[in-house]
Coordinates of C-alpha atoms in Angstrom, one line a residue:
M1 CA 81.5 231.2 186.0
P2 CA 81.9 230.2 189.7
M3 CA 82.5 233.0 192.2
D4 CA 85.3 231.0 193.8
A5 CA 87.1 230.7 190.4
A6 CA 89.0 233.9 190.6
R7 CA 91.2 235.1 187.8
P8 CA 94.9 234.1 188.3
E9 CA 95.9 237.8 188.4
E10 CA 93.6 238.5 191.2
A11 CA 94.6 235.3 193.1
A12 CA 98.1 236.1 193.0
A13 CA 97.5 239.7 194.3
V14 CA 95.7 238.4 197.4
P15 CA 98.2 237.6 200.2
E16 CA 98.2 234.3 202.0
E17 CA 97.8 234.1 205.6
T18 CA 101.0 232.9 207.3
T19 CA 102.2 232.1 210.8
E20 CA 105.0 233.3 212.9
E21 CA 106.9 232.0 216.1
T22 CA 106.3 233.9 219.3
A23 CA 108.8 234.2 222.1
S24 CA 107.1 231.6 224.0
G25 CA 107.6 229.1 221.3
T26 CA 103.8 229.0 220.0
T27 CA 102.6 230.1 216.6
R28 CA 100.2 232.6 215.7
P29 CA 98.8 233.6 212.5
T30 CA 99.7 236.9 210.8
H31 CA 97.4 238.7 208.5
P32 CA 98.4 241.1 205.6
Q33 CA 98.3 244.7 206.6
R34 CA 94.7 246.1 206.4
G35 CA 93.8 248.8 204.2
R36 CA 96.5 247.8 201.7
S37 CA 95.2 248.0 198.0
T38 CA 95.3 244.8 196.1
Q39 CA 95.4 246.4 192.8
H40 CA 96.6 244.9 189.5
P41 CA 100.3 244.4 189.3
Q42 CA 100.7 246.6 186.3
H43 CA 98.8 249.4 188.3
A44 CA 101.0 249.0 191.2
Q45 CA 104.1 249.3 189.0
R46 CA 102.9 252.4 187.6
A47 CA 102.2 253.7 191.1
T48 CA 105.7 253.0 192.2
A49 CA 107.4 254.4 189.2
P50 CA 107.5 257.9 190.2
S51 CA 108.8 257.1 193.6
R52 CA 111.8 255.2 192.0
S53 CA 112.8 257.9 189.7
S54 CA 112.8 260.4 192.6
Q55 CA 115.0 257.8 194.7
R56 CA 117.4 257.8 191.5
S57 CA 117.4 261.6 191.3
S58 CA 118.0 261.9 195.1
R59 CA 120.8 259.3 194.8
A60 CA 122.3 261.4 192.0
G61 CA 122.1 264.4 193.9
R62 CA 123.7 262.9 196.8
S63 CA 126.6 261.5 194.5
R64 CA 127.1 264.9 193.2
A65 CA 127.2 266.4 196.7
S66 CA 129.8 263.7 197.8
R67 CA 131.9 264.5 194.7
H68 CA 131.8 268.2 194.9
P69 CA 131.6 268.9 198.8
H70 CA 132.4 272.8 198.1
D71 CA 130.3 275.2 196.6
D72 CA 132.7 276.4 194.2
A73 CA 133.3 272.8 192.7
P74 CA 132.1 273.0 189.2
D75 CA 130.9 270.1 187.2
T76 CA 133.5 269.8 184.3
A77 CA 133.3 265.9 183.7
A78 CA 132.0 266.4 180.2
A79 CA 134.6 269.3 179.5
F80 CA 137.6 267.0 180.7
A81 CA 136.2 264.1 178.6
R82 CA 136.1 266.6 175.6
L83 CA 139.6 268.0 176.4
C84 CA 141.0 264.5 175.9
E85 CA 139.6 264.0 172.4
L86 CA 140.5 267.4 171.1
P87 CA 143.9 267.7 169.1
H88 CA 146.2 270.2 170.1
G89 CA 145.1 273.6 168.7
P90 CA 143.3 276.9 169.6
E91 CA 140.1 275.2 170.6
R92 CA 141.9 272.6 173.0
D93 CA 143.8 275.6 174.5
A94 CA 140.6 277.7 174.9
L95 CA 138.9 274.8 176.8
R96 CA 142.0 274.1 178.9
E97 CA 142.0 277.8 180.0
E98 CA 138.4 277.6 180.9
L99 CA 138.7 274.5 183.0
V100 CA 141.6 276.4 184.8
R101 CA 139.6 279.4 185.4
A102 CA 136.7 277.2 186.6
W103 CA 138.8 275.4 189.3
L104 CA 140.9 278.5 190.3
P105 CA 138.7 279.1 193.4
M106 CA 139.6 275.8 194.7
A107 CA 143.4 276.5 194.3
E108 CA 143.3 279.8 195.9
R109 CA 141.4 278.3 198.8
L110 CA 144.3 275.6 199.1
A111 CA 146.8 278.4 199.1
G112 CA 145.1 280.3 202.0
R113 CA 145.8 277.1 204.2
F114 CA 149.6 278.0 204.1
R115 CA 149.4 281.7 204.9
N116 CA 151.3 283.4 207.8
R117 CA 154.3 281.0 206.9
G118 CA 156.7 283.7 205.7
E119 CA 155.4 283.7 202.0
S120 CA 152.9 286.4 200.8
L121 CA 149.4 285.2 200.0
D122 CA 149.7 286.3 196.3
D123 CA 152.9 284.3 195.7
L124 CA 151.2 281.2 197.2
R125 CA 148.2 281.7 195.0
Q126 CA 150.5 281.9 191.9
V127 CA 152.2 278.8 193.0
A128 CA 148.8 277.1 193.5
A129 CA 147.7 278.3 190.1
L130 CA 150.8 276.6 188.6
G131 CA 149.9 273.4 190.4
L132 CA 146.4 273.6 189.0
V133 CA 147.5 273.9 185.5
K134 CA 149.6 270.7 186.0
A135 CA 146.6 268.9 187.5
V136 CA 144.6 270.0 184.3
D137 CA 147.2 268.8 182.0
R138 CA 147.9 265.4 183.7
Y139 CA 144.4 264.5 184.7
D140 CA 142.8 261.3 183.0
P141 CA 139.0 261.0 183.3
E142 CA 139.2 257.4 182.2
R143 CA 140.6 256.4 185.5
G144 CA 137.2 257.0 187.0
N145 CA 138.3 259.4 189.8
A146 CA 136.9 262.9 190.3
F147 CA 139.2 265.8 189.1
E148 CA 139.2 267.0 193.0
S149 CA 140.9 263.8 194.2
Y150 CA 143.6 264.4 191.9
A151 CA 143.9 268.2 191.9
V152 CA 144.0 268.7 195.6
P153 CA 147.1 266.6 196.4
T154 CA 148.8 268.0 193.3
V155 CA 148.3 271.5 194.2
T156 CA 149.1 271.0 197.8
G157 CA 152.3 269.1 196.8
E158 CA 153.3 272.1 194.6
I159 CA 152.9 274.5 197.5
K160 CA 154.8 272.4 199.8
R161 CA 157.7 272.0 197.1
H162 CA 157.8 275.8 196.8
F163 CA 158.4 275.9 200.7
R164 CA 161.0 273.2 200.4
D165 CA 162.9 274.6 197.7
H166 CA 162.7 278.5 197.9
M167 CA 161.9 279.4 201.5
W168 CA 164.8 278.0 203.4
T169 CA 167.5 280.5 204.1
L170 CA 170.2 277.9 204.2
H171 CA 170.1 274.9 202.0
V172 CA 169.1 271.9 204.0
P173 CA 169.1 268.4 202.6
R174 CA 165.4 266.8 201.8
R175 CA 166.0 264.2 204.7
V176 CA 166.8 266.7 207.2
Q177 CA 163.7 268.8 206.2
D178 CA 161.6 265.7 206.7
L179 CA 163.1 265.1 210.0
R180 CA 162.4 268.7 211.0
N181 CA 158.5 268.3 210.1
R182 CA 158.3 265.0 212.1
V183 CA 160.0 266.6 215.0
R184 CA 157.8 269.6 214.8
F185 CA 154.6 267.6 214.7
A186 CA 155.9 265.6 217.6
C187 CA 156.7 268.6 219.6
Q188 CA 153.2 269.9 219.0
D189 CA 151.6 266.7 220.2
L190 CA 153.7 266.4 223.3
S191 CA 153.1 270.0 224.2
Q192 CA 149.4 269.0 225.0
T193 CA 150.4 266.2 227.1
V194 CA 153.8 267.4 228.9
S195 CA 153.1 270.3 230.8
G196 CA 155.6 272.6 232.7
R197 CA 158.5 271.6 230.8
A198 CA 159.9 271.0 227.3
P199 CA 159.8 267.5 225.8
T200 CA 163.1 265.5 225.8
I201 CA 164.8 264.1 223.0
A202 CA 164.0 260.6 224.0
E203 CA 160.2 261.6 224.2
I204 CA 160.3 263.2 220.7
A205 CA 162.1 260.3 219.4
E206 CA 159.5 257.8 220.7
R207 CA 156.7 259.9 219.5
A208 CA 157.9 260.5 216.1
G209 CA 159.2 257.0 215.6
M210 CA 162.8 257.7 215.1
S211 CA 166.3 257.4 216.8
E212 CA 167.4 260.1 219.2
E213 CA 170.3 261.1 216.8
D214 CA 167.5 261.7 214.1
A215 CA 165.5 263.6 216.6
A216 CA 168.5 265.8 217.6
T217 CA 169.0 266.7 213.9
G218 CA 165.4 267.6 213.3
L219 CA 165.6 269.9 216.4
E220 CA 168.7 271.7 215.0
A221 CA 166.8 272.2 211.8
L222 CA 163.9 273.8 213.4
D223 CA 165.9 277.1 213.7
S224 CA 167.3 276.7 210.2
F225 CA 164.4 277.7 208.2
T226 CA 165.1 281.4 208.7
A227 CA 168.4 283.2 209.5
L228 CA 168.8 286.0 211.9
S229 CA 170.0 289.3 210.4
L230 CA 173.3 290.7 211.5
D231 CA 171.6 293.9 211.9
A232 CA 169.1 292.6 214.4
E233 CA 169.5 293.9 218.0
L234 CA 170.3 291.3 220.7
P235 CA 167.6 290.4 223.2
G236 CA 167.9 292.7 226.2
S237 CA 170.2 295.4 224.8
D238 CA 168.7 299.0 224.8
D239 CA 171.7 300.6 223.2
G240 CA 171.5 299.1 219.6
Y241 CA 173.9 296.4 220.3
A242 CA 173.5 294.3 217.1
L243 CA 174.8 290.8 216.2
R244 CA 177.4 292.2 213.9
D245 CA 179.0 293.9 216.9
T246 CA 180.0 290.7 218.3
L247 CA 181.8 289.5 215.3
G248 CA 185.5 289.8 215.2
G249 CA 187.6 291.3 212.5
P250 CA 190.8 290.1 210.5
D251 CA 193.8 289.7 212.6
P252 CA 196.9 291.1 210.6
A253 CA 199.2 289.1 212.8
L254 CA 198.0 285.9 211.1
D255 CA 199.5 286.9 207.8
V256 CA 203.0 286.7 209.3
V257 CA 202.7 283.7 211.5
V258 CA 204.5 281.5 208.9
D259 CA 207.1 284.0 208.7
R260 CA 207.6 284.2 212.3
E261 CA 208.0 280.5 212.6
A262 CA 210.5 280.3 209.7
V263 CA 212.6 283.0 210.9
K264 CA 212.7 282.2 214.6
P265 CA 215.4 279.5 214.6
R266 CA 217.6 281.6 212.2
L267 CA 217.3 284.6 214.6
A268 CA 218.3 282.4 217.6
A269 CA 221.6 281.3 215.6
L270 CA 222.6 285.0 215.2
P271 CA 225.3 286.6 217.4
E272 CA 223.8 288.6 220.4
R273 CA 224.8 291.9 219.2
E274 CA 223.1 291.2 215.7
R275 CA 219.8 289.9 217.5
A276 CA 219.9 293.1 219.7
I277 CA 220.2 295.4 216.7
L278 CA 217.3 293.8 214.8
Y279 CA 215.1 293.7 218.0
M280 CA 215.8 297.4 218.5
R281 CA 215.1 298.2 214.9
F282 CA 212.2 296.3 214.3
F283 CA 210.4 295.8 217.6
G284 CA 211.6 299.0 219.5
D285 CA 211.0 301.4 216.7
M286 CA 214.5 302.9 217.1
T287 CA 216.3 304.6 214.2
Q288 CA 219.8 303.5 213.2
S289 CA 221.3 306.7 214.8
R290 CA 219.8 306.0 218.2
I291 CA 220.9 302.3 217.9
A292 CA 224.3 303.3 217.0
E293 CA 224.4 305.7 219.9
H294 CA 223.0 303.0 222.4
L295 CA 225.8 300.6 221.2
G296 CA 228.7 303.2 220.9
I297 CA 229.2 302.5 217.1
S298 CA 228.5 304.6 213.9
Q299 CA 225.4 304.7 212.1
M300 CA 226.9 303.4 208.9
H301 CA 228.1 300.2 210.9
V302 CA 224.6 299.7 212.3
S303 CA 223.1 299.8 208.6
R304 CA 225.6 297.3 207.2
L305 CA 225.0 295.0 210.1
I306 CA 221.2 295.2 209.6
S307 CA 221.7 294.6 205.8
R308 CA 224.0 291.6 206.4
C309 CA 221.8 290.0 209.1
C310 CA 218.6 290.4 206.7
G311 CA 220.6 289.0 203.7
R312 CA 221.7 286.0 205.8
L313 CA 218.3 285.1 207.1
R314 CA 217.0 285.4 203.5
D315 CA 219.7 283.1 202.1
E316 CA 218.9 280.4 204.7
I317 CA 215.2 280.4 204.2
T318 CA 215.9 280.3 200.3
R319 CA 218.0 277.2 200.7
D320 CA 215.4 275.5 202.7
L321 CA 212.9 276.3 199.8
T322 CA 215.0 274.8 197.5
R323 CA 215.2 271.6 199.4
H324 CA 211.5 271.7 199.9
P325 CA 210.1 273.3 196.7
A326 CA 206.5 272.2 197.3
R327 CA 206.0 274.6 200.2
P328 CA 207.0 278.1 198.9
H329 CA 207.6 280.9 201.6
P330 CA 206.7 284.5 201.1
A331 CA 209.7 285.6 203.1
A332 CA 212.1 284.3 200.3
S333 CA 210.8 286.9 197.7
G334 CA 211.2 290.0 199.7
E335 CA 212.7 291.7 202.6
I336 CA 212.3 290.6 206.3
T337 CA 209.5 292.5 207.5
R338 CA 209.3 294.0 210.9
D339 CA 206.7 291.6 212.3
A340 CA 208.8 288.7 210.8
A341 CA 211.9 289.9 212.4

């Protein structure tokens, strides 16, 4: 057999000489890399097989690292697939509890992000655990997403819902709560750019993308999350002066305002002596004997005049109530009080 009649396999293994164009426009030959083995394709495939498997394993490792960025993220894909296939029963409940325990560190870590906001960390962990249970029950592995991508927003949303529904001292509508959060974030951003003064409502509205009216509503809601205790001392007071000390008490005169207004025109219609007797008796705290001595009449006469005047006033008010029954008057059912007179 001639020497130049090489086997087809060997001829295919020898690279051909090619040319390439240089920067000046000329061509020059390019030779295959020296020292490269021209072994049989089957041997070359065997030689590269281990490197490909190592590449696949490294890619799988990177995929697992991207899917589980935290050290406490367990690999529970097979367990979730099995959970979906199991019927309701003790075995499924045990597997479900095992999954919850496996992902509980992640829920506790998410709860730690909301510490120092007026709620104890233990309560936040309980709320996060509740959100984790909901995530385990609702997760569908057939959608192709990792459990973390579904569980993290579920647990975070449960914690935020807890703050929205249970941490406000006063009940605030959901829309106002959202305005408060947007205004709070806008104020935080503006505090880094505006120095020496507080941001204006116009600046907050422009930063948050809302109207000035909504910005003002959000600013009012900033102080509505917690209420000040009535026993709290006022700033700058060293004598224990509390907020409750600034509150007023009930005014007893308010109970007889209607009586005063109803009796006033009837009193003006009485004779001058009867008006003077009623004034001295009910406003001057004078006894009937002193009134009689002051007017030069008997005490019995003063008593009859007082009774007659009070009866007259009562009858006139009763007639008015008969004409207008929709508005009863307290003075019609009893004697004329001292304040009313």
